[in-house]
Amino acid sequence: MNTHLLWYTKPAGALRPIQLSDLTNSELVYDQTPSVWESQALPVGNGYMGAMVYGTVPIERIQFNEKTLWTGGPGSQEGYTFGNVPGSGDYLPVVRAALARGDKEEALALASAHLVGSQQGFGAYQSFGEIQLAFEGHEDISNYTRGLDLDGAMAYVQYDVDGVTYRREVICSYPDHILAVRLTASRPKALSVAISFLPAHQGATVIAAGPKLTLHGTLPDNGMIYEAQMTVLHDGQENSTGGKVSISADSEITLLMSCGTDYRNLYPNYRGDDPHAAVSETMQHAIAKPWAEILKTHQADHRVLYQRMSLSTSLDDGPDCPTDELLAAYQTAPCHGLETLMFHYGRYLLIASSRPGSLPANLQGAWNDMANPPWQSDYHFNINLQMNYWPAEVAALTECSDPLVDYVHSLMEPGNVTAATYFGSANGWAVNTMNNPFGFTAPGWHFTWGWAPNSNAFIAMNLWEKYLFSQQEEDLRRIYPILRGAAIFWLEYLSADSDGTLVSSPSYSPEHGHCEIGCAMDQQLAYFLLDATITASQLLGEDEMLRREMKSARENLSAPIRVGRWGQLQEWKDDLDDPADTHRHISQLIALYPGSQIGPDTPQWMDAARTTLLARGDASTGWSRAMKLCLWARLLDGDHAYALLQGQLQTCTFPNLFDLHPPFQIDGNFGYVAGVCEILVQSHRGEIVLLPALPSAWKSGRVQGIKARGGFTLDIHWRYGKLETAVIHSDCGQDCTLRIGDAVFSPMEITKQDGRIIGKLTASSQPLTFCTKKGETYVLQQKHPSNGGGVD
Ligand code: FUC
């Protein structure tokens, strides 16, 4: 099978509907039937824009988004204060005092009343509209197929009517900043179509003039101006009336669509220019190019990122059958090709939803067809946004995390007001559980999910990882002010507990509780952040005084990791964990993944993490399964990690391979990619470990282009469940420390490019450290290559 292609023999809406009860034993009951949009349509995107292609006949529907089209924020009818409620911070000492005297009920009541934000004007991510293409007479069709080519970044639909083959291709180009649709017919003069724009919001106007349609509107809620222009290039006749453009072409039609809003990510107004000029200019550039050039530029741009990695986990990928059938069959007969396809799909989705200059990927990436999407399709900082970017560095898509760096930077100014308003920090910055692109940094409007001071540190972890992988000073300089501001927040927010140690108070383990002092996640993230910022300041030779303060705070933190009475890793400072608890958040294991405080050299903590994970069980919602996949990989248990991976495909994946929470939430797609990478390579504890958690089911395989911290790119080949060869490219000339697990046949040798042997490694031997030169390649292979002995 082609592991870079999703394909179907029916349009969206005609696949067998999914019964959620069949799919998931999720703890969140979601009683809506999944929509065709979320479960069957296919996504294209260029970071700025996203579109979902239905592949329907006789009317094709292409629903589209532009990432900045949001209700809420400044100018919102409801009013907007960035969520901040002045005076809230007066209650911080009062809540702390209640906790200090052990009155948790009183602390929770006070916190619920006062340590909350205002929901006013939070807003939601919006659908922009839909392009409809009506093909008269295309009722009786045959040989229907549609698909999404991940390598070519193109959705397509093809079918026959009366002996003519019709094909449409849809792309969303980053270099040209447009959506483009190409229509062809195999017989001259057989192609005609009526094209219309359906705006998602009332009050928008659509004007058709010549070959052009313009959709223009202002969101009633916040006055945001939006505009989309579509130009139809063709070689036939056109007729534009009643908001539609009808074309009868000789052989081909190309639609180009550009759209934008007057949003600008600039505090405090978040408004820029009317989008008309920019949208028109983009269109002018695009219409000057033939389709072939637009396509070529688009695919070349996409492939620079997409082709950096390749993966196969088996000699036999699986049958060449439609993706929905493959997924259905996976319930009983898992095929490795689908596992690989899901991996490539996650990489594709990140490229399509996060490119330099765009807003970051939100809860649904770039795709939403509603006015009130689940959780506003916002930026959630208590796991979801972080998970979106977990694959970015290790899966060689570092450019895709650029929007995250810019975005977090933009939170510092509004976040400083929130830090001062709620957390007693005049000089730091904060963000909490939920955030919109208008600087909403306040706690959420319910304390029990909305209070999340650790969010700044948690997202800083993604940024720090960017530097750990790239080793570029430029990255370090970009992220340092963000880390520094977050570290200052913690220095000012931390308070002394009765035992004299520094704690986060109040703290609330995400979505789980209780109102406590020093929950594990807060303490672990404070530790991580201080530690990383100390290192960063040392590397840059800056902030010596501050560094001293950070060191002292780090040493005085209440222990971030504690082992409790049933051998579990404690979620709270007090030993409160319930062994029967199966909550989806496992925030106390952040130190295992994505953090790095827990590792094989801390066996007691590894055991405790395992005990916790076993108690929580495998069943869960989409993102939580993906997180458990990453965690089991870090516990070096490949078979358990694989069980999670399989479970995600069996219970949390729609036929279009979107992850479901339910409903659709994209974090699980990204967490899946990160988890597969953790299975193949780990590098979070100062050494590169090859195949640390290889599932026994993945007998033979190859991964190319995977990244390791320290600036290395690896190609790894395994056979019979054992490492065959590894090629290590040194991207920045750092020393390399390499370890191989038990999955090797015989002693292995590492050689330089010139063939000289650097050293030997055997199963479970000590790691080998060697110098590398930037740009050079090092090869690890068996000393006496085996000719097998097992079964592939
Ligand atoms: C977190 C999770 C929920 C959901 C929401 C968008 O708060 O606890 O399960 O994923 O984000």
GROMACS .gro file of C-alpha atoms in nm, residues 452-610:
model
  159
  452ALA     CA    1  -0.291   2.707   3.558
  453PRO     CA    2   0.015   2.914   3.652
  454ASN     CA    3   0.242   2.641   3.518
  455SER     CA    4   0.131   2.712   3.160
  456ASN     CA    5   0.416   2.954   3.092
  457ALA     CA    6   0.672   2.694   3.199
  458PHE     CA    7   0.497   2.413   3.017
  459ILE     CA    8   0.499   2.595   2.684
  460ALA     CA    9   0.855   2.713   2.751
  461MET     CA   10   0.948   2.345   2.745
  462ASN     CA   11   0.853   2.328   2.376
  463LEU     CA   12   1.071   2.632   2.306
  464TRP     CA   13   1.365   2.498   2.503
  465GLU     CA   14   1.341   2.172   2.310
  466LYS     CA   15   1.368   2.372   1.990
  467TYR     CA   16   1.705   2.494   2.105
  468LEU     CA   17   1.817   2.154   2.240
  469PHE     CA   18   1.758   2.000   1.900
  470SER     CA   19   1.891   2.284   1.686
  471GLN     CA   20   2.179   2.407   1.908
  472GLN     CA   21   2.150   2.736   1.724
  473GLU     CA   22   2.238   3.048   1.921
  474GLU     CA   23   1.980   3.233   1.718
  475ASP     CA   24   1.708   3.005   1.861
  476LEU     CA   25   1.846   3.050   2.210
  477ARG     CA   26   1.840   3.429   2.178
  478ARG     CA   27   1.485   3.420   2.047
  479ILE     CA   28   1.349   3.212   2.331
  480TYR     CA   29   1.556   3.352   2.615
  481PRO     CA   30   1.339   3.658   2.691
  482ILE     CA   31   1.036   3.429   2.711
  483LEU     CA   32   1.207   3.186   2.949
  484ARG     CA   33   1.347   3.470   3.151
  485GLY     CA   34   1.007   3.639   3.190
  486ALA     CA   35   0.847   3.311   3.291
  487ALA     CA   36   1.127   3.237   3.540
  488ILE     CA   37   1.083   3.580   3.696
  489PHE     CA   38   0.714   3.504   3.729
  490TRP     CA   39   0.801   3.191   3.928
  491LEU     CA   40   1.052   3.371   4.147
  492GLU     CA   41   0.781   3.619   4.236
  493TYR     CA   42   0.491   3.374   4.258
  494LEU     CA   43   0.647   3.091   4.459
  495SER     CA   44   0.581   3.108   4.832
  496ALA     CA   45   0.726   2.929   5.132
  497ASP     CA   46   0.537   2.629   5.265
  498SER     CA   47   0.530   2.541   5.635
  499ASP     CA   48   0.838   2.321   5.583
  500GLY     CA   49   1.025   2.618   5.437
  501THR     CA   50   1.034   2.486   5.082
  502LEU     CA   51   0.907   2.686   4.787
  503VAL     CA   52   0.571   2.590   4.648
  504SER     CA   53   0.309   2.689   4.398
  505SER     CA   54   0.005   2.786   4.602
  506PRO     CA   55  -0.276   2.745   4.530
  507SER     CA   56  -0.216   2.479   4.271
  508TYR     CA   57  -0.464   2.264   4.089
  509SER     CA   58  -0.350   1.955   3.903
  510PRO     CA   59  -0.504   2.002   3.556
  511GLU     CA   60  -0.876   1.933   3.540
  512HIS     CA   61  -0.835   1.696   3.831
  513GLY     CA   62  -0.772   1.893   4.143
  514HIS     CA   63  -0.759   1.932   4.427
  515CYS     CA   64  -0.710   2.287   4.549
  516GLU     CA   65  -0.372   2.215   4.702
  517ILE     CA   66  -0.026   2.337   4.776
  518GLY     CA   67   0.247   2.233   4.534
  519CYS     CA   68   0.091   1.981   4.295
  520ALA     CA   69   0.355   1.775   4.115
  521MET     CA   70   0.302   1.936   3.775
  522ASP     CA   71   0.356   2.288   3.906
  523GLN     CA   72   0.665   2.186   4.098
  524GLN     CA   73   0.812   1.985   3.811
  525LEU     CA   74   0.757   2.262   3.562
  526ALA     CA   75   0.894   2.527   3.796
  527TYR     CA   76   1.203   2.308   3.836
  528PHE     CA   77   1.237   2.257   3.463
  529LEU     CA   78   1.194   2.625   3.387
  530LEU     CA   79   1.443   2.749   3.646
  531ASP     CA   80   1.691   2.486   3.539
  532ALA     CA   81   1.659   2.564   3.168
  533THR     CA   82   1.674   2.939   3.223
  534ILE     CA   83   1.985   2.902   3.438
  535THR     CA   84   2.151   2.707   3.158
  536ALA     CA   85   2.034   2.953   2.894
  537SER     CA   86   2.161   3.252   3.089
  538GLN     CA   87   2.497   3.078   3.136
  539LEU     CA   88   2.524   3.001   2.766
  540LEU     CA   89   2.445   3.358   2.675
  541GLY     CA   90   2.655   3.502   2.957
  542GLU     CA   91   2.366   3.711   3.081
  543ASP     CA   92   2.181   3.787   3.404
  544GLU     CA   93   2.433   3.669   3.661
  545MET     CA   94   2.237   3.808   3.955
  546LEU     CA   95   1.914   3.661   3.833
  547ARG     CA   96   2.090   3.330   3.780
  548ARG     CA   97   2.191   3.323   4.143
  549GLU     CA   98   1.833   3.383   4.247
  550MET     CA   99   1.709   3.114   4.014
  551LYS     CA  100   1.965   2.867   4.147
  552SER     CA  101   1.863   2.934   4.501
  553ALA     CA  102   1.493   2.895   4.417
  554ARG     CA  103   1.562   2.573   4.230
  555GLU     CA  104   1.747   2.431   4.532
  556ASN     CA  105   1.467   2.533   4.766
  557LEU     CA  106   1.176   2.400   4.563
  558SER     CA  107   0.955   2.150   4.736
  559ALA     CA  108   1.041   1.811   4.580
  560PRO     CA  109   0.891   1.793   4.232
  561ILE     CA  110   0.892   1.413   4.233
  562ARG     CA  111   0.769   1.202   4.522
  563VAL     CA  112   0.693   0.834   4.549
  564GLY     CA  113   0.374   0.757   4.741
  565ARG     CA  114   0.227   0.491   4.962
  566TRP     CA  115   0.134   0.243   4.690
  567GLY     CA  116   0.454   0.299   4.497
  568GLN     CA  117   0.294   0.557   4.265
  569LEU     CA  118   0.438   0.885   4.150
  570GLN     CA  119   0.247   1.139   4.354
  571GLU     CA  120   0.023   1.388   4.181
  572TRP     CA  121   0.023   1.612   4.486
  573LYS     CA  122   0.263   1.705   4.761
  574ASP     CA  123   0.043   1.511   5.001
  575ASP     CA  124   0.005   1.143   4.925
  576LEU     CA  125  -0.355   1.158   4.803
  577ASP     CA  126  -0.353   0.944   4.490
  578ASP     CA  127  -0.630   0.692   4.449
  579PRO     CA  128  -0.520   0.366   4.281
  580ALA     CA  129  -0.868   0.335   4.123
  581ASP     CA  130  -0.843   0.675   3.955
  582THR     CA  131  -0.834   0.657   3.574
  583HIS     CA  132  -0.840   1.029   3.495
  584ARG     CA  133  -0.715   1.121   3.148
  585HIS     CA  134  -0.468   1.385   3.270
  586ILE     CA  135  -0.151   1.230   3.411
  587SER     CA  136   0.014   1.556   3.492
  588GLN     CA  137   0.249   1.413   3.751
  589LEU     CA  138   0.434   1.232   3.472
  590ILE     CA  139   0.536   1.548   3.288
  591ALA     CA  140   0.882   1.484   3.434
  592LEU     CA  141   0.896   1.160   3.236
  593TYR     CA  142   0.757   1.301   2.912
  594PRO     CA  143   0.791   1.560   2.771
  595GLY     CA  144   1.024   1.645   3.059
  596SER     CA  145   1.347   1.465   3.127
  597GLN     CA  146   1.388   1.454   3.503
  598ILE     CA  147   1.291   1.088   3.513
  599GLY     CA  148   1.502   0.842   3.315
  600PRO     CA  149   1.662   0.499   3.325
  601ASP     CA  150   1.921   0.629   3.571
  602THR     CA  151   1.643   0.710   3.818
  603PRO     CA  152   1.499   0.355   3.841
  604GLN     CA  153   1.292   0.423   4.150
  605TRP     CA  154   1.106   0.702   3.971
  606MET     CA  155   1.071   0.492   3.656
  607ASP     CA  156   0.906   0.221   3.868
  608ALA     CA  157   0.675   0.474   4.030
  609ALA     CA  158   0.578   0.617   3.692
  610ARG     CA  159   0.504   0.266   3.570
   0.00000   0.00000   0.00000
